[in-house]
mmCIF file of C-alpha atoms and ligand atoms in Angstrom:
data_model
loop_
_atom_site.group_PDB
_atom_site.id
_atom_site.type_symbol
_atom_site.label_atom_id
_atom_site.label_comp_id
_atom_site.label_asym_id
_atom_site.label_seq_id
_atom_site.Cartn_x
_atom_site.Cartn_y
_atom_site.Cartn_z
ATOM 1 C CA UNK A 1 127.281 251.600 -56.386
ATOM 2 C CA UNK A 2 127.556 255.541 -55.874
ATOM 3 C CA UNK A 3 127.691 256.702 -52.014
ATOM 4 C CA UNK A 4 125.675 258.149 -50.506
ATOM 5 C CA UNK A 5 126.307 261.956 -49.689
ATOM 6 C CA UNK A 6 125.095 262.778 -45.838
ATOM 7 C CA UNK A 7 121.632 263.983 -44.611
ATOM 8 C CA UNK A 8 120.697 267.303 -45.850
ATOM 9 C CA UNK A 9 117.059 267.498 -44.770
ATOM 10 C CA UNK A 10 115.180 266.079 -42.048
ATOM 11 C CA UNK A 11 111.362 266.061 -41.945
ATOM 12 C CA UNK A 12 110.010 266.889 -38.791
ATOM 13 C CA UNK A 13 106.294 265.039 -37.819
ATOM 14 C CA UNK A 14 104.888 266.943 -34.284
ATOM 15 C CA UNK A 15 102.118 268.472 -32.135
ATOM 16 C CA UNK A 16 100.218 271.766 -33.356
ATOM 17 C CA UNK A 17 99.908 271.730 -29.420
ATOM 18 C CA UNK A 18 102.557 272.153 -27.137
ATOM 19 C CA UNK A 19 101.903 269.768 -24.909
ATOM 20 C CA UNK A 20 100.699 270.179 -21.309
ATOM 21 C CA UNK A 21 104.376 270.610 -19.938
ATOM 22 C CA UNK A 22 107.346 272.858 -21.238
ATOM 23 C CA UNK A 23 110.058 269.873 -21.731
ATOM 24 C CA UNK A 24 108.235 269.054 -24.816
ATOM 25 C CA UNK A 25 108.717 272.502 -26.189
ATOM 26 C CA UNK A 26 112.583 272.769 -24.674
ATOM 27 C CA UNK A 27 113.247 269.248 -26.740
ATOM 28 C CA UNK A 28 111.548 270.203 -29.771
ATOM 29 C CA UNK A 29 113.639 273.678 -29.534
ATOM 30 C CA UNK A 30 116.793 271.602 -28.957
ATOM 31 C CA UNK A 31 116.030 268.728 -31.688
ATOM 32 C CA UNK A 32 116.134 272.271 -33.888
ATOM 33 C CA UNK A 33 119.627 272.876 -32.439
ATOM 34 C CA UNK A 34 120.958 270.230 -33.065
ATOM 35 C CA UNK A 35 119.942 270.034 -36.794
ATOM 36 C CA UNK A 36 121.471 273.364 -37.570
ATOM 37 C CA UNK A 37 125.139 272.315 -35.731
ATOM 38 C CA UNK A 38 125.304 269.792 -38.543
ATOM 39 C CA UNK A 39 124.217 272.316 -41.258
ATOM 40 C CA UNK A 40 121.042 269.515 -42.221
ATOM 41 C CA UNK A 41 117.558 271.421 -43.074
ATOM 42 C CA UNK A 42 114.021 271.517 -41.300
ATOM 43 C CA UNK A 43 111.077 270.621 -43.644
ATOM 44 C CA UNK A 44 107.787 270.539 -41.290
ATOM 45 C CA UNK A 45 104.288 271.092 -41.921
ATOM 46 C CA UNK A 46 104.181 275.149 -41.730
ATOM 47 C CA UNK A 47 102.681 277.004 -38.814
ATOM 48 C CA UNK A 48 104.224 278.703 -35.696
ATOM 49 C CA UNK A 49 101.616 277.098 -33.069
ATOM 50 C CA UNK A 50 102.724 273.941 -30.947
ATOM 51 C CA UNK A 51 105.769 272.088 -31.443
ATOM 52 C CA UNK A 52 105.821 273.020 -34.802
ATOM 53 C CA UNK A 53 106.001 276.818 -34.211
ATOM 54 C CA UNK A 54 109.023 275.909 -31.359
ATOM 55 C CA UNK A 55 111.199 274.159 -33.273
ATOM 56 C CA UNK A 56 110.803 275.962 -36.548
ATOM 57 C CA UNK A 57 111.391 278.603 -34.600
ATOM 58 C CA UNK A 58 114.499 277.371 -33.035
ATOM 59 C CA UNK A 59 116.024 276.085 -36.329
ATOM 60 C CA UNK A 60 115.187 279.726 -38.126
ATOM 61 C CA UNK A 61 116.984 281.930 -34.714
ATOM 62 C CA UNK A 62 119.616 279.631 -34.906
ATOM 63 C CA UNK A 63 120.163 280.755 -38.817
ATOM 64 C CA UNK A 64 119.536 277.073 -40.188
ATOM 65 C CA UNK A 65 116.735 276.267 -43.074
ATOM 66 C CA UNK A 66 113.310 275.764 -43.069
ATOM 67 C CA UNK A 67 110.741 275.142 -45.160
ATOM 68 C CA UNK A 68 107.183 274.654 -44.078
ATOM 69 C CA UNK A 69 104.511 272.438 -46.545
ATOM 70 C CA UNK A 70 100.713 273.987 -45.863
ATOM 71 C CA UNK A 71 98.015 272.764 -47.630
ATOM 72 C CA UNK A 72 95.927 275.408 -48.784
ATOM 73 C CA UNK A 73 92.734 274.123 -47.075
ATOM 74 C CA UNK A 74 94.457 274.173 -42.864
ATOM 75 C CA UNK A 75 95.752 277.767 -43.535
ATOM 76 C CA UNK A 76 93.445 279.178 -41.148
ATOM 77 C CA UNK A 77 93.313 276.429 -38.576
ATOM 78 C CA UNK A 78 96.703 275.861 -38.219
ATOM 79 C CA UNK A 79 98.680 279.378 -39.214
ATOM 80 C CA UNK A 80 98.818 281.734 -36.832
ATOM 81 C CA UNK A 81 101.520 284.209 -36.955
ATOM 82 C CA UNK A 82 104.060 283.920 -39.607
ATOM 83 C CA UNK A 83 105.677 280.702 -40.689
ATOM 84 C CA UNK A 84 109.583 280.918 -40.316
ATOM 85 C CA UNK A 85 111.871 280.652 -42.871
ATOM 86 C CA UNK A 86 110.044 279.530 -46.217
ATOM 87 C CA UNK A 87 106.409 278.310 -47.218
ATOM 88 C CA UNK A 88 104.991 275.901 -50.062
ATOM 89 C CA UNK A 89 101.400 275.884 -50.067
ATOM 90 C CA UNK A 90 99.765 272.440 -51.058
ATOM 91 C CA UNK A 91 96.748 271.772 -52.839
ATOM 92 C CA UNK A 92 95.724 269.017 -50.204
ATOM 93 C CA UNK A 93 96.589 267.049 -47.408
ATOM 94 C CA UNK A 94 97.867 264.330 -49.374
ATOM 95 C CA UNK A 95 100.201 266.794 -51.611
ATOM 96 C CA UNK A 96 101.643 268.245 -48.592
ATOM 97 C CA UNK A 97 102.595 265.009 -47.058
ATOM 98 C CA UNK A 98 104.080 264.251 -49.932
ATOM 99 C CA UNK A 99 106.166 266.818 -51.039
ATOM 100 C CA UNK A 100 107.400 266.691 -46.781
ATOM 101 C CA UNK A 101 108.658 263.021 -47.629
ATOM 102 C CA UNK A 102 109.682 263.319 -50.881
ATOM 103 C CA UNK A 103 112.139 266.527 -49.762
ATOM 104 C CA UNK A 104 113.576 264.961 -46.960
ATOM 105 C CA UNK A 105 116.495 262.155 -46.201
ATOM 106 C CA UNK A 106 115.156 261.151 -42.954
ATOM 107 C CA UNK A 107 112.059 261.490 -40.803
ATOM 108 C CA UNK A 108 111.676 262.349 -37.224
ATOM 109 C CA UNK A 109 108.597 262.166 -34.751
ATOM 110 C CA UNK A 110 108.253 264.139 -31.823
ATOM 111 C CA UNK A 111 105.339 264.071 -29.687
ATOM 112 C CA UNK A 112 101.702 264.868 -31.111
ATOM 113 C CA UNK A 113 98.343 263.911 -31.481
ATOM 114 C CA UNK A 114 96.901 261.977 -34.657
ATOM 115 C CA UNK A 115 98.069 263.446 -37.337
ATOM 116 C CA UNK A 116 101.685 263.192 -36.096
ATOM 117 C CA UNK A 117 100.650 259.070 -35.833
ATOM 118 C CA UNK A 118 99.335 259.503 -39.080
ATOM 119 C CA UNK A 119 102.419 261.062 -40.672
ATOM 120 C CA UNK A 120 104.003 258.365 -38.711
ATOM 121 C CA UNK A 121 102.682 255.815 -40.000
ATOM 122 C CA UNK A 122 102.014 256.851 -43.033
ATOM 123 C CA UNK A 123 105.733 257.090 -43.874
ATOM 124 C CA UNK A 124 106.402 253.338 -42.095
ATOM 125 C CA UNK A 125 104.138 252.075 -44.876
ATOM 126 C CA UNK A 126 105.745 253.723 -47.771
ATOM 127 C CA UNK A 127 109.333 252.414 -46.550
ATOM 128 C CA UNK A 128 107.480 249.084 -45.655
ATOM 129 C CA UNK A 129 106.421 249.088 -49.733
ATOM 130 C CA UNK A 130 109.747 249.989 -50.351
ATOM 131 C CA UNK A 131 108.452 253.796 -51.921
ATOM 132 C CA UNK A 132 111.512 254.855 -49.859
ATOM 133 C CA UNK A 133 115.017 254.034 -48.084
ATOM 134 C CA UNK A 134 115.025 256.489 -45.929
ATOM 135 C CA UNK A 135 115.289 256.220 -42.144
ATOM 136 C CA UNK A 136 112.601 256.659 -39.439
ATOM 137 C CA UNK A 137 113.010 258.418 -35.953
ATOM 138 C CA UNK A 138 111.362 258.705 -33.070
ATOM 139 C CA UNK A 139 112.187 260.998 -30.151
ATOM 140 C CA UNK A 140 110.593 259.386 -27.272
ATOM 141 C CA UNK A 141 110.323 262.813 -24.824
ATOM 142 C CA UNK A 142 109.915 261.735 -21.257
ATOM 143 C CA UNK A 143 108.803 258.477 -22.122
ATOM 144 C CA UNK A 144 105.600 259.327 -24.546
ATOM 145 C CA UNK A 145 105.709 257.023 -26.508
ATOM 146 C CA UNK A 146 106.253 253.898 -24.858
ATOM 147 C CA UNK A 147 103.008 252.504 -24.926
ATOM 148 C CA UNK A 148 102.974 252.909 -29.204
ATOM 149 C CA UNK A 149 106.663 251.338 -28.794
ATOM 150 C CA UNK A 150 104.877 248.378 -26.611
ATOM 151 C CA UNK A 151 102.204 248.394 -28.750
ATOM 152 C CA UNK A 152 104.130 247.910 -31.718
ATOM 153 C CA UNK A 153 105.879 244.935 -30.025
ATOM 154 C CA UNK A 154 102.984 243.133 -29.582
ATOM 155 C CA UNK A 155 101.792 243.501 -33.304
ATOM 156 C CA UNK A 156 105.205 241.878 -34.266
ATOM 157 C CA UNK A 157 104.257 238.965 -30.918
ATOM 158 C CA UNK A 158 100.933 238.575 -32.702
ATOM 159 C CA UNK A 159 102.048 238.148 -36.279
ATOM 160 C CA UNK A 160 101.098 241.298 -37.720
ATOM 161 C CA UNK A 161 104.225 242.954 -38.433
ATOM 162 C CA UNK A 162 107.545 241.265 -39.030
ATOM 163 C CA UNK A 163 110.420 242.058 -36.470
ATOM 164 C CA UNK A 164 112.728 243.737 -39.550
ATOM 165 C CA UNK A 165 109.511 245.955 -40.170
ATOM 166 C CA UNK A 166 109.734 247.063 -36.096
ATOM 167 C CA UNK A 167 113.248 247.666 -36.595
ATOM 168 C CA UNK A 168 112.867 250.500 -39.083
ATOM 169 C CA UNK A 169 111.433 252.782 -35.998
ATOM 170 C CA UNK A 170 114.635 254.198 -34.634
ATOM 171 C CA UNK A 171 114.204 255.382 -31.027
ATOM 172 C CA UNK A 172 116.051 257.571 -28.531
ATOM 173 C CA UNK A 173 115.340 259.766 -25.547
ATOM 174 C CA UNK A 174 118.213 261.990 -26.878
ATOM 175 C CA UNK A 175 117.682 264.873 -29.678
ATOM 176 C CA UNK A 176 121.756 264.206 -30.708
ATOM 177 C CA UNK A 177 121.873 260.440 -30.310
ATOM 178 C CA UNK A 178 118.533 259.869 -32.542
ATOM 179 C CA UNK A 179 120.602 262.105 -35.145
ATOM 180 C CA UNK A 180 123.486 260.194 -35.343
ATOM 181 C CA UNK A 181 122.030 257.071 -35.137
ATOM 182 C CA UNK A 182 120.043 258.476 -38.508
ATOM 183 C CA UNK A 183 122.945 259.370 -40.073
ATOM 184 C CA UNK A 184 124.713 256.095 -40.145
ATOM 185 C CA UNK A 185 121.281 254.364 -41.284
ATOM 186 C CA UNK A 186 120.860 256.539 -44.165
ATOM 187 C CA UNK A 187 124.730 255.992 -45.357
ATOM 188 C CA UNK A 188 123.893 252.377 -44.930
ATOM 189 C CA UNK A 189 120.764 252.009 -46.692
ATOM 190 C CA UNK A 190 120.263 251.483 -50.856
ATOM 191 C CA UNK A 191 118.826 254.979 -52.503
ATOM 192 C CA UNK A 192 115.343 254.776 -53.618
ATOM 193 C CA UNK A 193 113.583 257.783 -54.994
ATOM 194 C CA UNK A 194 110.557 258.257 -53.033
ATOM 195 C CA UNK B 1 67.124 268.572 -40.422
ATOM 196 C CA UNK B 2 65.897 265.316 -42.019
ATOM 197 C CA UNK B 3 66.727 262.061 -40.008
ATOM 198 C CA UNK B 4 69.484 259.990 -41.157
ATOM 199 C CA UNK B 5 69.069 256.821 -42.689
ATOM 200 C CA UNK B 6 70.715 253.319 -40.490
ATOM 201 C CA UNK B 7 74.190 252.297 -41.462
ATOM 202 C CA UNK B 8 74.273 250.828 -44.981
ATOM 203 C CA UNK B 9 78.252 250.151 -45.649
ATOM 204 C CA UNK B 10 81.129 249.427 -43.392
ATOM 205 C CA UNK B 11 84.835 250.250 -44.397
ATOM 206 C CA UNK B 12 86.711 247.825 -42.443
ATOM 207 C CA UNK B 13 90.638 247.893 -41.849
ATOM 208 C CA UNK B 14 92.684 244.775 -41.138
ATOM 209 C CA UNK B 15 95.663 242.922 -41.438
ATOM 210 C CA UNK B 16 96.818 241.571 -44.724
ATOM 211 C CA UNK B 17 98.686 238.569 -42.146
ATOM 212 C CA UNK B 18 96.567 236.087 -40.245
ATOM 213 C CA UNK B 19 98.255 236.750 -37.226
ATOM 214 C CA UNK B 20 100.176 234.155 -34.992
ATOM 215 C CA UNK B 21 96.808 232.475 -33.657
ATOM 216 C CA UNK B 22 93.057 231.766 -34.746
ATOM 217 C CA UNK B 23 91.722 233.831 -32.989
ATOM 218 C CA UNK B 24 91.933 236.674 -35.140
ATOM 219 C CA UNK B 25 90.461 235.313 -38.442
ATOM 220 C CA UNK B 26 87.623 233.781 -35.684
ATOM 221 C CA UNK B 27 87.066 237.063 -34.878
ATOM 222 C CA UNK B 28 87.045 238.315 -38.188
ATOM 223 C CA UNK B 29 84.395 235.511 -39.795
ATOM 224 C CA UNK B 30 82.209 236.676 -36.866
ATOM 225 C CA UNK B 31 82.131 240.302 -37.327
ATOM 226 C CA UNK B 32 81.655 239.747 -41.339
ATOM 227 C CA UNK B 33 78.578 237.344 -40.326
ATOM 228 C CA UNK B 34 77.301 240.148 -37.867
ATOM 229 C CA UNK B 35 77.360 242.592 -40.492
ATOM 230 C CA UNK B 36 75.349 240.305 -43.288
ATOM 231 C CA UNK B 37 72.852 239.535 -40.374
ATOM 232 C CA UNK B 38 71.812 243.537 -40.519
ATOM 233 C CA UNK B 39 72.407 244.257 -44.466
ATOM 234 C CA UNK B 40 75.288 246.074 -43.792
ATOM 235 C CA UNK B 41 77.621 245.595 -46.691
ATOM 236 C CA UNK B 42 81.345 245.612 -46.331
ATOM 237 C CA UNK B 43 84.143 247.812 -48.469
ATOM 238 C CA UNK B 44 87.508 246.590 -47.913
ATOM 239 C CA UNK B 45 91.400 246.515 -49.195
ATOM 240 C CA UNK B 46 90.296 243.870 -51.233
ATOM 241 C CA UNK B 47 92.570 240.515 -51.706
ATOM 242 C CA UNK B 48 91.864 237.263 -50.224
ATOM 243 C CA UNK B 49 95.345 236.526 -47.596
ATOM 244 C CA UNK B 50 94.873 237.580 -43.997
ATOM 245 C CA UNK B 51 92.231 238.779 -41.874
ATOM 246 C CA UNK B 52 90.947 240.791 -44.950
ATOM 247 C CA UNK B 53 90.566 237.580 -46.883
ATOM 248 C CA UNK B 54 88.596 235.773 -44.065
ATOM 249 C CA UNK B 55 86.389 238.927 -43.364
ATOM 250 C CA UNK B 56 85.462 239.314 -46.953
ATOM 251 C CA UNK B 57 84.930 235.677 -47.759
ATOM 252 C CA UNK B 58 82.931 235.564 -44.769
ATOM 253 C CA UNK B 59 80.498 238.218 -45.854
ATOM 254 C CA UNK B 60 80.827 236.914 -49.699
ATOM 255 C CA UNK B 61 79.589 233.074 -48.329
ATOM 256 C CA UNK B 62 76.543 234.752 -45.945
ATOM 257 C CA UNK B 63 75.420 236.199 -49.011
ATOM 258 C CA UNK B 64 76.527 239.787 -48.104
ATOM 259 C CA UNK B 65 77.228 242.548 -50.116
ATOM 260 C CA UNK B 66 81.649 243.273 -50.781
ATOM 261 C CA UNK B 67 83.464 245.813 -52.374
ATOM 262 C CA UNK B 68 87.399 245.204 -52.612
ATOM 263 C CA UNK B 69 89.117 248.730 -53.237
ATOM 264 C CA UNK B 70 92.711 247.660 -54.640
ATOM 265 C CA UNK B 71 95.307 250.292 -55.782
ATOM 266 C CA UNK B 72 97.072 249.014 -59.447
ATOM 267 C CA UNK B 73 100.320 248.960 -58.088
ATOM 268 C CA UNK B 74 99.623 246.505 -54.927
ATOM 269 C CA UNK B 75 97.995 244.013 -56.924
ATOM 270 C CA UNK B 76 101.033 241.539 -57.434
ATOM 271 C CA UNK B 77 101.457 241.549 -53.973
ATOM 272 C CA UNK B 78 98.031 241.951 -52.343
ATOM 273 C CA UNK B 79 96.150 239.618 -54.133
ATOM 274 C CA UNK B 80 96.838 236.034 -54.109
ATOM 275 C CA UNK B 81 93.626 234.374 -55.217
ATOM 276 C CA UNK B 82 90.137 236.126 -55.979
ATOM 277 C CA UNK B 83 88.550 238.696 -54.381
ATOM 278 C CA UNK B 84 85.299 237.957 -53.052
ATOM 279 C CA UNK B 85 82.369 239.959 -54.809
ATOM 280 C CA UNK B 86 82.847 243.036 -56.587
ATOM 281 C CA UNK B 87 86.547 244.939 -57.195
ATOM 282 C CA UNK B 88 87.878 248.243 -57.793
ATOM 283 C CA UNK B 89 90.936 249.320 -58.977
ATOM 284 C CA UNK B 90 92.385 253.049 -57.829
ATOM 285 C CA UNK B 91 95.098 254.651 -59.868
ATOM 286 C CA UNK B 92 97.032 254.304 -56.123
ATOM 287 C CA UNK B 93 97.524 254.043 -52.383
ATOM 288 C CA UNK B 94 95.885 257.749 -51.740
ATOM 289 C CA UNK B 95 92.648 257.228 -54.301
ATOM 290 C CA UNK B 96 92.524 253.482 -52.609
ATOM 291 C CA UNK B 97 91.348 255.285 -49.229
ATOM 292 C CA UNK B 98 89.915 258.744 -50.429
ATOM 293 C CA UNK B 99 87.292 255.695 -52.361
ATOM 294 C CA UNK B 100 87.175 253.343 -48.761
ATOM 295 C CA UNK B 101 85.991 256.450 -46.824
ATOM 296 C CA UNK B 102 83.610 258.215 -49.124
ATOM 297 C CA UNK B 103 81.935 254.920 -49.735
ATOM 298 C CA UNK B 104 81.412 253.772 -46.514
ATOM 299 C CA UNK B 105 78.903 254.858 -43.620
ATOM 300 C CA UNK B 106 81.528 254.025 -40.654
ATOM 301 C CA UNK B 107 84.783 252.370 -40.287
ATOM 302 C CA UNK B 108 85.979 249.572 -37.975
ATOM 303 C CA UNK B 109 89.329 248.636 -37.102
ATOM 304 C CA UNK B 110 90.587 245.182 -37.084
ATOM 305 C CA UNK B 111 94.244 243.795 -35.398
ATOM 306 C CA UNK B 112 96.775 244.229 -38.528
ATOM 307 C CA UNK B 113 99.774 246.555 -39.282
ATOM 308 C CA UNK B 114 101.216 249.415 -40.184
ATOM 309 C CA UNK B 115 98.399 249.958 -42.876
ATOM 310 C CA UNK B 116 95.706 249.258 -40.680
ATOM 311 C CA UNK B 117 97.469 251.887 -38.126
ATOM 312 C CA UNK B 118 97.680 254.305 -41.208
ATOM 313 C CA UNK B 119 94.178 254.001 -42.365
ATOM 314 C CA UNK B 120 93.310 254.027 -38.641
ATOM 315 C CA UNK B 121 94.378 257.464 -37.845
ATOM 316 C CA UNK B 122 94.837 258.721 -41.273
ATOM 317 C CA UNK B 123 90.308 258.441 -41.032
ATOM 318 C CA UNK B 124 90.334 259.624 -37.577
ATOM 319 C CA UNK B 125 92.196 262.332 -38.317
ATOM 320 C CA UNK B 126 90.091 263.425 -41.496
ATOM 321 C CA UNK B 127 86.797 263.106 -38.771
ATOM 322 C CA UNK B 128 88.940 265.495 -36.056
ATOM 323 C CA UNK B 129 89.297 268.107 -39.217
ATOM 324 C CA UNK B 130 85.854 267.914 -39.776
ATOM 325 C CA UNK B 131 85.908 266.325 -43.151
ATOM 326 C CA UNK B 132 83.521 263.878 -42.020
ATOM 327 C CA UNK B 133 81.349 262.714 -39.381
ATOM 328 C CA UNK B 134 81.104 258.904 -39.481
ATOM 329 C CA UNK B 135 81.709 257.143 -36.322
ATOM 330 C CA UNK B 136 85.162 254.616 -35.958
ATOM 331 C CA UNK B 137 85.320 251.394 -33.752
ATOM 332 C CA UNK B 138 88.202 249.647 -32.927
ATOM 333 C CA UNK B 139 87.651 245.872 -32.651
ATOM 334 C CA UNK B 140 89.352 244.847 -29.349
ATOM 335 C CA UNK B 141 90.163 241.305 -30.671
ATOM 336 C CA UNK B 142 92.236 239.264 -27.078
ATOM 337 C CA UNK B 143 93.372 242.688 -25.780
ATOM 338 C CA UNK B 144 95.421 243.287 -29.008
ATOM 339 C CA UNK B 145 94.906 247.309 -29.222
ATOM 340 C CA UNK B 146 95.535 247.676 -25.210
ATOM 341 C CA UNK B 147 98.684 249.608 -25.231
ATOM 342 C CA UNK B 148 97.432 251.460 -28.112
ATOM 343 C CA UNK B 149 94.916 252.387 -26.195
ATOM 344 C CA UNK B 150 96.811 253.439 -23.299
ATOM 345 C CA UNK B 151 99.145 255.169 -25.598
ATOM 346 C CA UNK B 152 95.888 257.416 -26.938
ATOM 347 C CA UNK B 153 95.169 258.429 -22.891
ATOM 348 C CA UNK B 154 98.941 259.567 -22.549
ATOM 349 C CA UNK B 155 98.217 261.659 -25.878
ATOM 350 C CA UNK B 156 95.412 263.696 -24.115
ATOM 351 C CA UNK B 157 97.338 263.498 -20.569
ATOM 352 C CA UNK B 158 100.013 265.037 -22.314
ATOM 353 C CA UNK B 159 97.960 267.392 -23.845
ATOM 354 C CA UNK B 160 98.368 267.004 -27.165
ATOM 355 C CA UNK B 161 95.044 265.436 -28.574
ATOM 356 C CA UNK B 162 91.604 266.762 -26.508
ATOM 357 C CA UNK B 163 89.509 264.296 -24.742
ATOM 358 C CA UNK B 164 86.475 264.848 -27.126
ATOM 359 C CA UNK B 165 88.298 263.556 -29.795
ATOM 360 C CA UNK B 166 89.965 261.118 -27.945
ATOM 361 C CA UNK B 167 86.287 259.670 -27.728
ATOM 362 C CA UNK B 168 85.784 259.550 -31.211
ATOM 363 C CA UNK B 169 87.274 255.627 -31.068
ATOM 364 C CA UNK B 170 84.438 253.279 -30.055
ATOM 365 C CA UNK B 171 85.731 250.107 -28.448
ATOM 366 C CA UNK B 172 84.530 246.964 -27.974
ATOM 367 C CA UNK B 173 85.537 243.124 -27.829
ATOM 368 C CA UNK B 174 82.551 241.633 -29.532
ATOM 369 C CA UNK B 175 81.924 242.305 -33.145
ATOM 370 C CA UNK B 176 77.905 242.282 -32.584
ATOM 371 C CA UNK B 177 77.946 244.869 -29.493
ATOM 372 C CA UNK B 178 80.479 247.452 -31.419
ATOM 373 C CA UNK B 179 77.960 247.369 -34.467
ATOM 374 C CA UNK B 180 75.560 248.546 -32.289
ATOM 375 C CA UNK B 181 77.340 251.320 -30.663
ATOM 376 C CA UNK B 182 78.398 252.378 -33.897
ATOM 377 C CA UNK B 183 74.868 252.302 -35.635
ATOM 378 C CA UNK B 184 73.810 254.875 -32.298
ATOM 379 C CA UNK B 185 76.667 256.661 -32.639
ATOM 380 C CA UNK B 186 75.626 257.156 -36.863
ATOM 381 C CA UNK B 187 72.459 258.478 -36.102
ATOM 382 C CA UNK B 188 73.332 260.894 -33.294
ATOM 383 C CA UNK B 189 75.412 261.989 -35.862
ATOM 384 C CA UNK B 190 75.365 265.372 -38.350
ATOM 385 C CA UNK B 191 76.073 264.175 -41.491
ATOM 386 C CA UNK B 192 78.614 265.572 -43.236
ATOM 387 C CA UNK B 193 79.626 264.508 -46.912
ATOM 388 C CA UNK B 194 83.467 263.141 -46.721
HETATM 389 MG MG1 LIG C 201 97.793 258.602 -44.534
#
């Protein structure tokens, strides 16, 4: 068995809002921060609105990569201004989601609405089918999303989803910690190509 | 504008488990039984384990109408045993749910997993982009979607999903009354192909 080189890319699932206070924004901005310190690349869904547009913004000022995945069809909706750094543009929804997963080494989720859950969940699936090894983050801002997390502990109480399932959701409070705690999942997982 | 016609087909989402008590596959039976009572035929993951095995076999022994939609490459591990009534087989996960949603007139969320949560807000978020208008319940089955939906509130608190489309989810605890609101909800609906 080879190992494993590091994270390179992360894949960023978040709001195309911003959220009704700024310490969503000021984490998103410093999630970005902290991705370019240890030289590992953005890939996000495209735009410059919400907490998309902050921390593609952040990672881009703070001369780190990005690359944002629009499918042709949201252009107008969800573009407006420029994207930073680079753009693919997707012939659907289900293309773009794609090539975000199959790009990245690890996914994170930062507060959104339902197509952050969606890209969420989406991606618990496919590592549930075993369509991936990669590790799953979530960066629980000011508590948000401790009624999914409670949530999610009752489907495993209720025999719906098995407790090693709920342990692929790794969760912290702290932009740094959650990245760390990423990296030594991904060293210690098997390689699958997505 | 010509009137639209009642509710014809349900696309129902569910756990491929039984969950940890009877309650669920009670609840289950009953809502496939409500469903034959008013001609509403069923499309479904298709297999016969778990709640989706006791909702289709349900509607299959009342003499309903069911469609199992079953990508090729879950069927070694999806389908132990026959699926009631009529089968197709997608080319994969993505065609598997593009087929569920275009076939069905409204969709209905049973207790499950990570695919249920998937298919959950994977179809409400294809309603919020306006790629279709077909109303979603959420069966309420013992309190088991609670925190989720206290989790959805704290989304629009927070700002990041509106309260109009927070609304889109139609909840109930009794299989007979959410058919209901969902057959209203149809027909105060513009129809919209998916
Ligand atoms: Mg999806």
């Amino acid at each position: 068995m080879t190992e494993r080189r590091p994270i390179e890319c992360v894949c960023v699932y978040c709001g195309s809002s911003v959220g009704s206070n700024s310490s969503y924004s000021v984490a998103a901005r410093l999630l970005g921060g902290e991705l370019v310190k240890r030289g590992i690349s953005l890939v996000y869904g495209g735009g410059s609105v919400g907490l998309m547009g902050s921390l593609a913004e952040a990672v881009n000022s703070d001369g780190g990569s990005v690359l944002g995945i629009i499918p042709y069809s949201l252009e107008p909706e969800e573009i407006s201004g420029k994207t930073p750094g680079q753009v693919v543009v997707t012939s659907g929804m289900h293309e773009r989601k794609t090539q975000m997963a199959a790009r990245a080494d690890a996914f994170i989720a930062l507060p959104g609405g339902l197509g952050t859950l969606e890209e969420l969940f989406e991606i618990a699936t496919w590592r549930q089918l075993g369509h991936h090894e990669k590790p799953i983050g979530i960066l629980n801002v000011n508590g948000f999303f401790n009624p999914l997390l409670k949530f999610l502990d009752n489907t495993v109480a209720e025999g719906f989803v098995s407790a090693k399932t709920r342990a692929n959701f790794i969760v912290d409070d702290d932009a740094s910690e959650l990245i760390e705690k990423l990296c030594v999942a991904y060293l210690n997982m098997q390689p699958n190509e997505l």
